[in-house]
Amino acid sequence: MKPFDYLSPTDAADAVRSVAEDPAAVFLGGGTNLVDHLKLGVVEPGLLVGVTRSLPNTIEEIGDGALGIGAGVSNSELAADPRVRERFPMLSQALLSGASPQLRNMATVGGNPLQRTRCVYFQDVTTPCNKREPGSGCSAIGGWTRDHAILGASEHCIAVHPSDMAVAMAALEARVRVLGPRGERTIAFVDLHRLPGDTPERDTVLEHGELITAIDLPAQPIARRSAYRKVRDRASYAFALVSVAAALDVVDGVVVDARIAFGGVAHAPWRAYRAEEVLRGSAAVEGSYRAAADAELAAARPAEGLDGGNAFKVPLLRRTLTATLRDLAREDTR
Ligand SMILES: Cc1cc2nc3c(=O)[nH]c(=O)nc-3n(C[C@H](O)[C@H](O)[C@H](O)COP(=O)(O)OP(=O)(O)OC[C@H]3O[C@@H](n4cnc5c(N)ncnc54)[C@H](O)[C@@H]3O)c2cc1C
Ligand code: SF4
């Protein structure tokens, strides 16, 4: 591992300044993703700026049923919070479906959405990878693609974003509070992550030195009836092949409203606006759920690959969405 310096300021503005002034500096949250990358040589920063001492670590009521979650809150604390479990069950379930209890104790709300892709070529520094080394090529295209994107990919990168928490945050219309060298700004969670386009090395819209300080969850009455369903190779301790975060409001057998996002299928948490549109006003029946899935998946472009490719994700996601909506509608008979 390349030697690096380490700072651990108690003030967020100091942390921002230290990173902003040094192109080779990075923030360190719980370290559960970044330290792995240091060991693998995927990133080689000259300075690590620990932020857990300077970030808020409380979950606060910020008015009208909204919650403000400090970026220093651990994934375990957020999942266990009684208000999150009651008002936003999909978020609690998403967090608990990720990693292991030990990792969730270390992982932070700020670091989780910024974890890097699990593409095996990104993590193997002996292979070309446009995300790790821009312009070097994409080893996944025509290689091992089972875990890769079916939506929104480009000819430069077909990686998926791995966070479960982020999928729920996208469906819940969360907002990200950011402190940067030029002050504060707020970003809609759905706009935080980027599709790869021709600059796949940029996962998000954050600029160098911008620190996530909190994530705000606006009141979403619909989210009280919500769920996160994750399909993976093992029952635990595995990333999603596909996942669905969904909330459904059904009145007299008709879908009044829906919030849906997908994980494991794109470079960003994928908000399924087309599916939501099809559902609104439709009968709460199996046919409507399949039609919603088909509307969203019309844009799917599976990758071929040495391992048989990932076309299986299309029917898998269709079935996962349908089953999730069916279960929510069953609960939501009023
Ligand atoms: C074996 C294993 C299995 C896992 N399984 C899952 C899973 O199933 N689902 C899942 O979602 N995750 C999974 N994870 C990933 C884990 O959830 C993430 O590593 C963790 O959430 C990252 O948070 P962190 O605070 O440790 O971030 P760090 O590792 O500290 O940082 C990650 C990135 O975010 C940046 N950063 C950190 N904090 C901030 C901030 N406040 N503002 C700006 N930048 C910041 C860092 O510079 C770095 O680039 C797994 C990890 C491991 C090791
Ligand atoms: S899919 Fe993206 S991350 Fe994976 S090798 Fe290609 S460019 Fe790199």
Short mmCIF file of C-alpha atoms and ligand atoms in Angstrom, two decimals:
data_model
loop_
_atom_site.label_atom_id
_atom_site.label_comp_id
_atom_site.label_asym_id
_atom_site.label_seq_id
_atom_site.Cartn_x
_atom_site.Cartn_y
_atom_site.Cartn_z
CA MET A 1 0.00 0.00 0.00
CA LYS A 2 1.28 3.47 -0.88
CA PRO A 3 2.07 5.54 2.27
CA PHE A 4 -0.40 8.35 3.03
CA ASP A 5 -0.95 11.11 5.59
CA TYR A 6 -3.96 11.12 7.87
CA LEU A 7 -6.00 13.91 9.46
CA SER A 8 -9.07 13.67 11.64
CA PRO A 9 -10.49 17.19 12.13
CA THR A 10 -13.39 17.90 14.48
CA ASP A 11 -14.83 20.56 12.19
CA ALA A 12 -16.48 19.76 8.85
CA ALA A 13 -15.25 23.00 7.24
CA ASP A 14 -11.66 22.02 8.12
CA ALA A 15 -12.21 18.59 6.55
CA VAL A 16 -13.53 20.20 3.36
CA ARG A 17 -10.64 22.65 3.21
CA SER A 18 -8.04 19.91 3.66
CA VAL A 19 -9.46 17.83 0.80
CA ALA A 20 -10.28 20.74 -1.50
CA GLU A 21 -6.72 22.10 -1.29
CA ASP A 22 -5.06 18.78 -2.16
CA PRO A 23 -5.97 16.94 -5.40
CA ALA A 24 -4.54 13.73 -3.88
CA ALA A 25 -6.73 13.91 -0.72
CA VAL A 26 -9.92 11.92 -0.06
CA PHE A 27 -12.50 11.74 2.74
CA LEU A 28 -12.57 8.63 4.92
CA GLY A 29 -15.91 7.61 6.48
CA GLY A 30 -16.21 4.18 8.09
CA GLY A 31 -13.49 2.96 5.72
CA THR A 32 -15.29 -0.28 4.81
CA ASN A 33 -14.98 0.39 1.08
CA LEU A 34 -12.10 2.83 0.81
CA VAL A 35 -9.64 0.78 2.87
CA ASP A 36 -10.27 -2.27 0.66
CA HIS A 37 -9.44 -0.12 -2.36
CA LEU A 38 -6.26 1.16 -0.72
CA LYS A 39 -5.16 -2.42 -0.11
CA LEU A 40 -5.93 -3.42 -3.70
CA GLY A 41 -4.18 -0.36 -5.14
CA VAL A 42 -7.39 0.78 -6.85
CA VAL A 43 -6.90 4.25 -5.36
CA GLU A 44 -3.66 5.73 -4.07
CA PRO A 45 -4.44 8.95 -2.18
CA GLY A 46 -1.69 10.97 -0.53
CA LEU A 47 -3.95 12.16 2.31
CA LEU A 48 -6.92 10.60 4.10
CA VAL A 49 -9.21 13.01 5.94
CA GLY A 50 -11.33 11.14 8.47
CA VAL A 51 -14.75 12.74 8.78
CA THR A 52 -16.59 10.74 11.44
CA ARG A 53 -15.54 13.16 14.22
CA SER A 54 -16.75 16.20 12.30
CA LEU A 55 -20.08 14.97 10.90
CA PRO A 56 -23.41 15.04 12.73
CA ASN A 57 -24.35 11.60 14.07
CA THR A 58 -27.96 12.21 15.05
CA ILE A 59 -31.31 11.57 13.37
CA GLU A 60 -33.52 14.63 13.90
CA GLU A 61 -37.12 15.65 13.27
CA ILE A 62 -36.86 18.57 10.85
CA GLY A 63 -40.57 19.36 10.61
CA ASP A 64 -43.75 17.90 9.10
CA GLY A 65 -42.64 14.31 9.58
CA ALA A 66 -39.32 14.76 7.77
CA LEU A 67 -36.09 13.34 9.20
CA GLY A 68 -32.61 14.85 8.91
CA ILE A 69 -29.99 12.11 9.09
CA GLY A 70 -26.43 13.13 9.95
CA ALA A 71 -23.87 11.70 7.53
CA GLY A 72 -21.94 10.27 10.49
CA VAL A 73 -24.85 8.03 11.55
CA SER A 74 -23.97 4.37 11.07
CA ASN A 75 -26.00 2.12 8.79
CA SER A 76 -26.97 0.02 11.86
CA GLU A 77 -28.27 3.04 13.79
CA LEU A 78 -30.31 4.24 10.84
CA ALA A 79 -31.84 0.80 10.21
CA ALA A 80 -32.80 0.44 13.89
CA ASP A 81 -34.32 3.89 14.37
CA PRO A 82 -38.00 3.37 15.33
CA ARG A 83 -39.10 6.37 13.22
CA VAL A 84 -37.36 4.97 10.14
CA ARG A 85 -38.83 1.51 10.74
CA GLU A 86 -42.33 2.94 11.07
CA ARG A 87 -42.34 5.70 8.47
CA PHE A 88 -39.85 4.37 5.90
CA PRO A 89 -39.73 0.56 6.26
CA MET A 90 -38.18 0.12 2.81
CA LEU A 91 -35.12 2.04 4.02
CA SER A 92 -34.67 -0.02 7.15
CA GLN A 93 -35.07 -3.24 5.13
CA ALA A 94 -32.62 -2.05 2.47
CA LEU A 95 -29.97 -1.28 5.08
CA LEU A 96 -30.46 -4.60 6.85
CA SER A 97 -30.12 -6.48 3.55
CA GLY A 98 -26.62 -5.02 3.05
CA ALA A 99 -23.23 -6.37 4.10
CA SER A 100 -22.98 -7.84 7.65
CA PRO A 101 -23.77 -6.47 11.13
CA GLN A 102 -20.09 -5.64 11.72
CA LEU A 103 -19.83 -3.73 8.42
CA ARG A 104 -23.12 -1.93 9.05
CA ASN A 105 -21.79 -0.78 12.42
CA MET A 106 -18.84 0.89 10.68
CA ALA A 107 -20.50 2.07 7.44
CA THR A 108 -21.76 5.66 7.46
CA VAL A 109 -24.74 7.35 5.83
CA GLY A 110 -22.31 9.62 3.96
CA GLY A 111 -20.02 6.82 2.77
CA ASN A 112 -22.61 4.24 1.81
CA PRO A 113 -23.98 5.96 -1.32
CA LEU A 114 -20.43 6.81 -2.40
CA GLN A 115 -19.08 3.25 -2.28
CA ARG A 116 -17.58 2.29 -5.64
CA THR A 117 -18.80 -0.37 -8.04
CA ARG A 118 -18.11 -4.04 -7.34
CA CYS A 119 -17.17 -4.71 -10.99
CA VAL A 120 -14.39 -7.31 -10.69
CA TYR A 121 -12.30 -5.58 -13.34
CA PHE A 122 -12.47 -2.27 -11.46
CA GLN A 123 -11.02 -4.06 -8.44
CA ASP A 124 -8.34 -5.90 -10.46
CA VAL A 125 -5.63 -3.34 -11.28
CA THR A 126 -4.04 -5.66 -13.85
CA THR A 127 -7.02 -5.23 -16.22
CA PRO A 128 -8.15 -2.26 -18.37
CA CYS A 129 -11.00 -0.27 -16.80
CA ASN A 130 -12.28 3.12 -17.91
CA LYS A 131 -13.60 3.88 -14.44
CA ARG A 132 -10.27 3.26 -12.72
CA GLU A 133 -8.07 4.52 -15.56
CA PRO A 134 -9.96 6.69 -18.07
CA GLY A 135 -9.35 5.72 -21.69
CA SER A 136 -7.89 2.29 -20.91
CA GLY A 137 -10.95 0.35 -22.09
CA CYS A 138 -13.68 -1.71 -20.48
CA SER A 139 -12.76 -5.32 -19.70
CA ALA A 140 -16.33 -6.17 -18.72
CA ILE A 141 -17.71 -5.65 -22.23
CA GLY A 142 -17.43 -9.10 -23.76
CA GLY A 143 -16.06 -10.41 -20.44
CA TRP A 144 -17.83 -11.42 -17.23
CA THR A 145 -21.09 -9.52 -17.24
CA ARG A 146 -23.45 -11.45 -14.98
CA ASP A 147 -23.46 -8.71 -12.33
CA HIS A 148 -23.56 -5.79 -14.74
CA ALA A 149 -26.04 -3.21 -15.98
CA ILE A 150 -29.09 -3.72 -18.15
CA LEU A 151 -30.27 -0.09 -18.01
CA GLY A 152 -28.48 3.18 -18.82
CA ALA A 153 -25.05 1.67 -19.60
CA SER A 154 -22.68 3.10 -22.22
CA GLU A 155 -20.03 1.72 -24.56
CA HIS A 156 -17.47 2.92 -21.98
CA CYS A 157 -18.80 1.23 -18.83
CA ILE A 158 -21.52 -1.26 -17.91
CA ALA A 159 -20.93 -1.30 -14.13
CA VAL A 160 -23.72 -1.14 -11.55
CA HIS A 161 -23.93 0.91 -8.39
CA PRO A 162 -23.87 -1.46 -5.40
CA SER A 163 -25.56 0.37 -2.49
CA ASP A 164 -28.89 -0.95 -1.19
CA MET A 165 -29.54 2.10 0.98
CA ALA A 166 -29.25 4.36 -2.06
CA VAL A 167 -32.06 2.54 -3.89
CA ALA A 168 -34.48 3.24 -1.03
CA MET A 169 -33.24 6.85 -0.76
CA ALA A 170 -33.95 7.36 -4.48
CA ALA A 171 -37.49 6.00 -4.15
CA LEU A 172 -38.10 8.14 -1.04
CA GLU A 173 -37.09 11.38 -2.78
CA ALA A 174 -34.38 12.07 -0.22
CA ARG A 175 -32.18 15.16 -0.49
CA VAL A 176 -28.44 15.25 0.07
CA ARG A 177 -26.88 18.13 2.03
CA VAL A 178 -23.36 18.89 0.85
CA LEU A 179 -20.63 21.21 2.15
CA GLY A 180 -17.99 22.18 -0.36
CA PRO A 181 -15.22 24.73 -0.84
CA ARG A 182 -17.79 27.18 -2.22
CA GLY A 183 -20.34 26.64 0.57
CA GLU A 184 -23.44 24.49 1.01
CA ARG A 185 -25.79 23.02 -1.56
CA THR A 186 -28.59 20.46 -1.63
CA ILE A 187 -28.93 17.78 -4.29
CA ALA A 188 -31.97 15.60 -4.97
CA PHE A 189 -30.84 12.05 -4.20
CA VAL A 190 -31.92 10.87 -7.68
CA ASP A 191 -29.51 13.40 -9.17
CA LEU A 192 -26.52 12.42 -7.01
CA HIS A 193 -25.35 9.45 -9.10
CA ARG A 194 -24.51 9.68 -12.80
CA LEU A 195 -24.96 7.33 -15.70
CA PRO A 196 -21.54 6.43 -17.17
CA GLY A 197 -21.76 8.15 -20.57
CA ASP A 198 -18.23 8.85 -21.77
CA THR A 199 -16.94 9.80 -18.29
CA PRO A 200 -17.52 6.64 -16.23
CA GLU A 201 -14.72 7.60 -13.84
CA ARG A 202 -17.23 10.04 -12.29
CA ASP A 203 -19.76 8.11 -10.19
CA THR A 204 -21.59 11.18 -8.88
CA VAL A 205 -22.09 14.89 -9.47
CA LEU A 206 -19.97 15.77 -6.41
CA GLU A 207 -16.91 17.90 -7.04
CA HIS A 208 -13.54 17.25 -5.39
CA GLY A 209 -13.75 18.45 -1.76
CA GLU A 210 -17.55 18.23 -1.46
CA LEU A 211 -18.58 16.49 1.74
CA ILE A 212 -21.99 14.90 2.37
CA THR A 213 -23.07 16.25 5.76
CA ALA A 214 -26.63 14.90 5.97
CA ILE A 215 -29.44 13.25 4.06
CA ASP A 216 -32.98 14.60 4.53
CA LEU A 217 -35.98 12.34 4.19
CA PRO A 218 -39.14 14.32 3.42
CA ALA A 219 -42.41 13.03 4.85
CA GLN A 220 -43.78 10.42 2.46
CA PRO A 221 -47.05 9.09 3.88
CA ILE A 222 -47.08 6.45 1.10
CA ALA A 223 -43.81 5.03 2.47
CA ARG A 224 -45.42 3.64 5.61
CA ARG A 225 -46.56 0.80 3.31
CA SER A 226 -43.28 0.05 1.56
CA ALA A 227 -40.77 -2.75 1.13
CA TYR A 228 -37.29 -3.55 -0.16
CA ARG A 229 -36.79 -6.88 -1.90
CA LYS A 230 -33.29 -7.98 -2.87
CA VAL A 231 -32.40 -11.00 -4.99
CA ARG A 232 -28.85 -12.30 -4.55
CA ASP A 233 -26.80 -15.44 -4.90
CA ARG A 234 -26.66 -16.09 -1.14
CA ALA A 235 -29.23 -15.34 1.56
CA SER A 236 -26.91 -12.80 3.18
CA TYR A 237 -23.57 -11.04 2.75
CA ALA A 238 -23.98 -10.59 -1.01
CA PHE A 239 -24.71 -7.70 -3.35
CA ALA A 240 -27.97 -7.49 -5.28
CA LEU A 241 -28.41 -9.19 -8.64
CA VAL A 242 -31.56 -7.07 -8.78
CA SER A 243 -33.47 -5.23 -6.09
CA VAL A 244 -36.72 -3.31 -5.79
CA ALA A 245 -37.71 -0.55 -3.36
CA ALA A 246 -41.44 0.08 -3.64
CA ALA A 247 -44.27 1.91 -1.91
CA LEU A 248 -47.86 1.53 -3.02
CA ASP A 249 -51.10 3.28 -2.13
CA VAL A 250 -54.23 1.38 -3.12
CA VAL A 251 -57.78 2.64 -2.54
CA ASP A 252 -60.81 0.54 -3.48
CA GLY A 253 -58.70 -1.76 -5.62
CA VAL A 254 -57.08 1.05 -7.62
CA VAL A 255 -53.45 2.20 -7.37
CA VAL A 256 -53.54 5.84 -6.34
CA ASP A 257 -49.80 6.36 -6.11
CA ALA A 258 -46.49 4.48 -6.23
CA ARG A 259 -42.78 5.04 -5.62
CA ILE A 260 -40.38 2.55 -7.21
CA ALA A 261 -36.61 2.29 -7.61
CA PHE A 262 -34.38 -0.57 -8.81
CA GLY A 263 -30.92 -1.64 -7.68
CA GLY A 264 -28.30 -3.89 -9.27
CA VAL A 265 -29.26 -2.91 -12.81
CA ALA A 266 -27.65 0.46 -13.56
CA HIS A 267 -24.71 2.76 -12.80
CA ALA A 268 -27.10 4.63 -10.46
CA PRO A 269 -30.08 3.70 -8.32
CA TRP A 270 -32.77 3.52 -11.02
CA ARG A 271 -35.96 5.45 -10.27
CA ALA A 272 -38.70 3.65 -12.22
CA TYR A 273 -40.79 6.66 -13.26
CA ARG A 274 -42.35 4.86 -16.24
CA ALA A 275 -43.53 2.00 -14.06
CA GLU A 276 -44.99 4.45 -11.52
CA GLU A 277 -46.85 6.25 -14.31
CA VAL A 278 -48.39 3.03 -15.62
CA LEU A 279 -49.48 2.03 -12.13
CA ARG A 280 -51.23 5.29 -11.17
CA GLY A 281 -54.94 4.82 -11.83
CA SER A 282 -54.57 1.13 -12.75
CA ALA A 283 -56.37 -1.74 -11.05
CA ALA A 284 -54.24 -3.27 -8.30
CA VAL A 285 -53.90 -6.59 -10.11
CA GLU A 286 -51.10 -8.78 -11.38
CA GLY A 287 -51.56 -7.60 -15.00
CA SER A 288 -50.96 -3.97 -14.03
CA TYR A 289 -47.78 -4.86 -12.14
CA ARG A 290 -46.42 -6.76 -15.14
CA ALA A 291 -47.38 -3.90 -17.48
CA ALA A 292 -45.53 -1.46 -15.18
CA ALA A 293 -42.43 -3.66 -15.20
CA ASP A 294 -42.58 -4.05 -18.98
CA ALA A 295 -42.89 -0.28 -19.48
CA GLU A 296 -39.71 0.31 -17.46
CA LEU A 297 -37.81 -2.64 -18.88
CA ALA A 298 -38.52 -1.71 -22.51
CA ALA A 299 -35.25 0.26 -22.29
CA ALA A 300 -33.25 -2.72 -20.99
CA ARG A 301 -30.15 -3.67 -23.00
CA PRO A 302 -28.62 -6.79 -21.44
CA ALA A 303 -24.93 -7.50 -21.97
CA GLU A 304 -23.62 -10.66 -23.58
CA GLY A 305 -20.64 -12.20 -21.86
CA LEU A 306 -18.28 -15.10 -21.34
CA ASP A 307 -20.45 -16.20 -18.42
CA GLY A 308 -23.68 -16.25 -20.43
CA GLY A 309 -24.42 -12.57 -19.96
CA ASN A 310 -27.07 -10.92 -17.85
CA ALA A 311 -30.28 -11.18 -19.89
CA PHE A 312 -31.66 -13.18 -16.96
CA LYS A 313 -31.95 -9.90 -15.01
CA VAL A 314 -34.87 -8.75 -17.19
CA PRO A 315 -37.36 -11.49 -16.21
CA LEU A 316 -35.88 -11.61 -12.71
CA LEU A 317 -36.55 -7.92 -12.17
CA ARG A 318 -40.02 -8.20 -13.71
CA ARG A 319 -40.89 -10.99 -11.29
CA THR A 320 -39.31 -9.22 -8.31
CA LEU A 321 -41.27 -6.02 -8.95
CA THR A 322 -44.51 -7.92 -9.53
CA ALA A 323 -44.12 -9.93 -6.32
CA THR A 324 -43.24 -6.84 -4.27
CA LEU A 325 -46.27 -4.91 -5.54
CA ARG A 326 -48.55 -7.90 -5.05
CA ASP A 327 -47.48 -8.18 -1.41
CA LEU A 328 -47.86 -4.45 -0.78
CA ALA A 329 -51.33 -4.34 -2.38
CA ARG A 330 -52.42 -7.28 -0.24
CA GLU A 331 -51.45 -5.27 2.87
CA ASP A 332 -53.02 -2.12 1.50
CA THR A 333 -56.68 -3.10 1.20
CA ARG A 334 -58.65 -0.20 2.59
C1 LIG B 1 -17.82 -7.80 2.29
C2 LIG B 1 -18.69 -6.60 2.04
C3 LIG B 1 -20.03 -6.78 1.71
C4 LIG B 1 -20.84 -5.68 1.48
N1 LIG B 1 -22.16 -5.87 1.12
C5 LIG B 1 -22.93 -4.78 0.86
C6 LIG B 1 -24.28 -4.93 0.43
O1 LIG B 1 -24.80 -6.04 0.29
N2 LIG B 1 -25.00 -3.80 0.19
C7 LIG B 1 -24.48 -2.55 0.34
O2 LIG B 1 -25.17 -1.56 0.11
N3 LIG B 1 -23.20 -2.39 0.71
C8 LIG B 1 -22.43 -3.47 0.97
N4 LIG B 1 -21.13 -3.29 1.33
C9 LIG B 1 -20.55 -1.95 1.24
C10 LIG B 1 -20.68 -1.15 2.49
O3 LIG B 1 -22.03 -0.89 2.73
C11 LIG B 1 -19.94 0.13 2.19
O4 LIG B 1 -18.56 -0.17 2.18
C12 LIG B 1 -20.18 1.22 3.21
O5 LIG B 1 -21.55 1.56 3.26
C13 LIG B 1 -19.37 2.45 2.87
O6 LIG B 1 -19.48 3.37 3.93
P1 LIG B 1 -18.19 3.87 4.68
O7 LIG B 1 -18.63 4.92 5.63
O8 LIG B 1 -17.40 2.74 5.24
O9 LIG B 1 -17.42 4.55 3.46
P2 LIG B 1 -15.85 4.66 3.18
O10 LIG B 1 -15.29 3.34 2.79
O11 LIG B 1 -15.18 5.40 4.26
O12 LIG B 1 -15.89 5.63 1.91
C14 LIG B 1 -16.50 5.26 0.69
C15 LIG B 1 -16.33 6.43 -0.28
O13 LIG B 1 -17.08 7.56 0.14
C16 LIG B 1 -16.23 8.70 0.37
N5 LIG B 1 -16.82 9.34 1.56
C17 LIG B 1 -17.03 8.76 2.77
N6 LIG B 1 -17.77 9.56 3.55
C18 LIG B 1 -18.03 10.69 2.82
C19 LIG B 1 -18.79 11.88 3.04
N7 LIG B 1 -19.45 12.10 4.19
N8 LIG B 1 -18.86 12.81 2.05
C20 LIG B 1 -18.21 12.62 0.88
N9 LIG B 1 -17.47 11.50 0.61
C21 LIG B 1 -17.41 10.55 1.55
C22 LIG B 1 -14.84 8.15 0.54
O14 LIG B 1 -13.87 9.07 0.12
C23 LIG B 1 -14.90 6.93 -0.38
O15 LIG B 1 -14.68 7.33 -1.72
C24 LIG B 1 -20.29 -4.37 1.60
C25 LIG B 1 -18.96 -4.19 1.96
C26 LIG B 1 -18.16 -5.28 2.17
C27 LIG B 1 -16.72 -5.06 2.55
S1 SF4 B 2 -17.77 -2.02 -16.46
FE1 SF4 B 2 -16.97 -0.03 -15.82
S2 SF4 B 2 -15.96 -0.52 -13.91
FE2 SF4 B 2 -16.18 -2.46 -15.01
S3 SF4 B 2 -14.33 -2.73 -16.32
FE3 SF4 B 2 -15.83 -1.65 -17.53
S4 SF4 B 2 -15.29 0.50 -17.21
FE4 SF4 B 2 -14.39 -0.62 -15.53
#
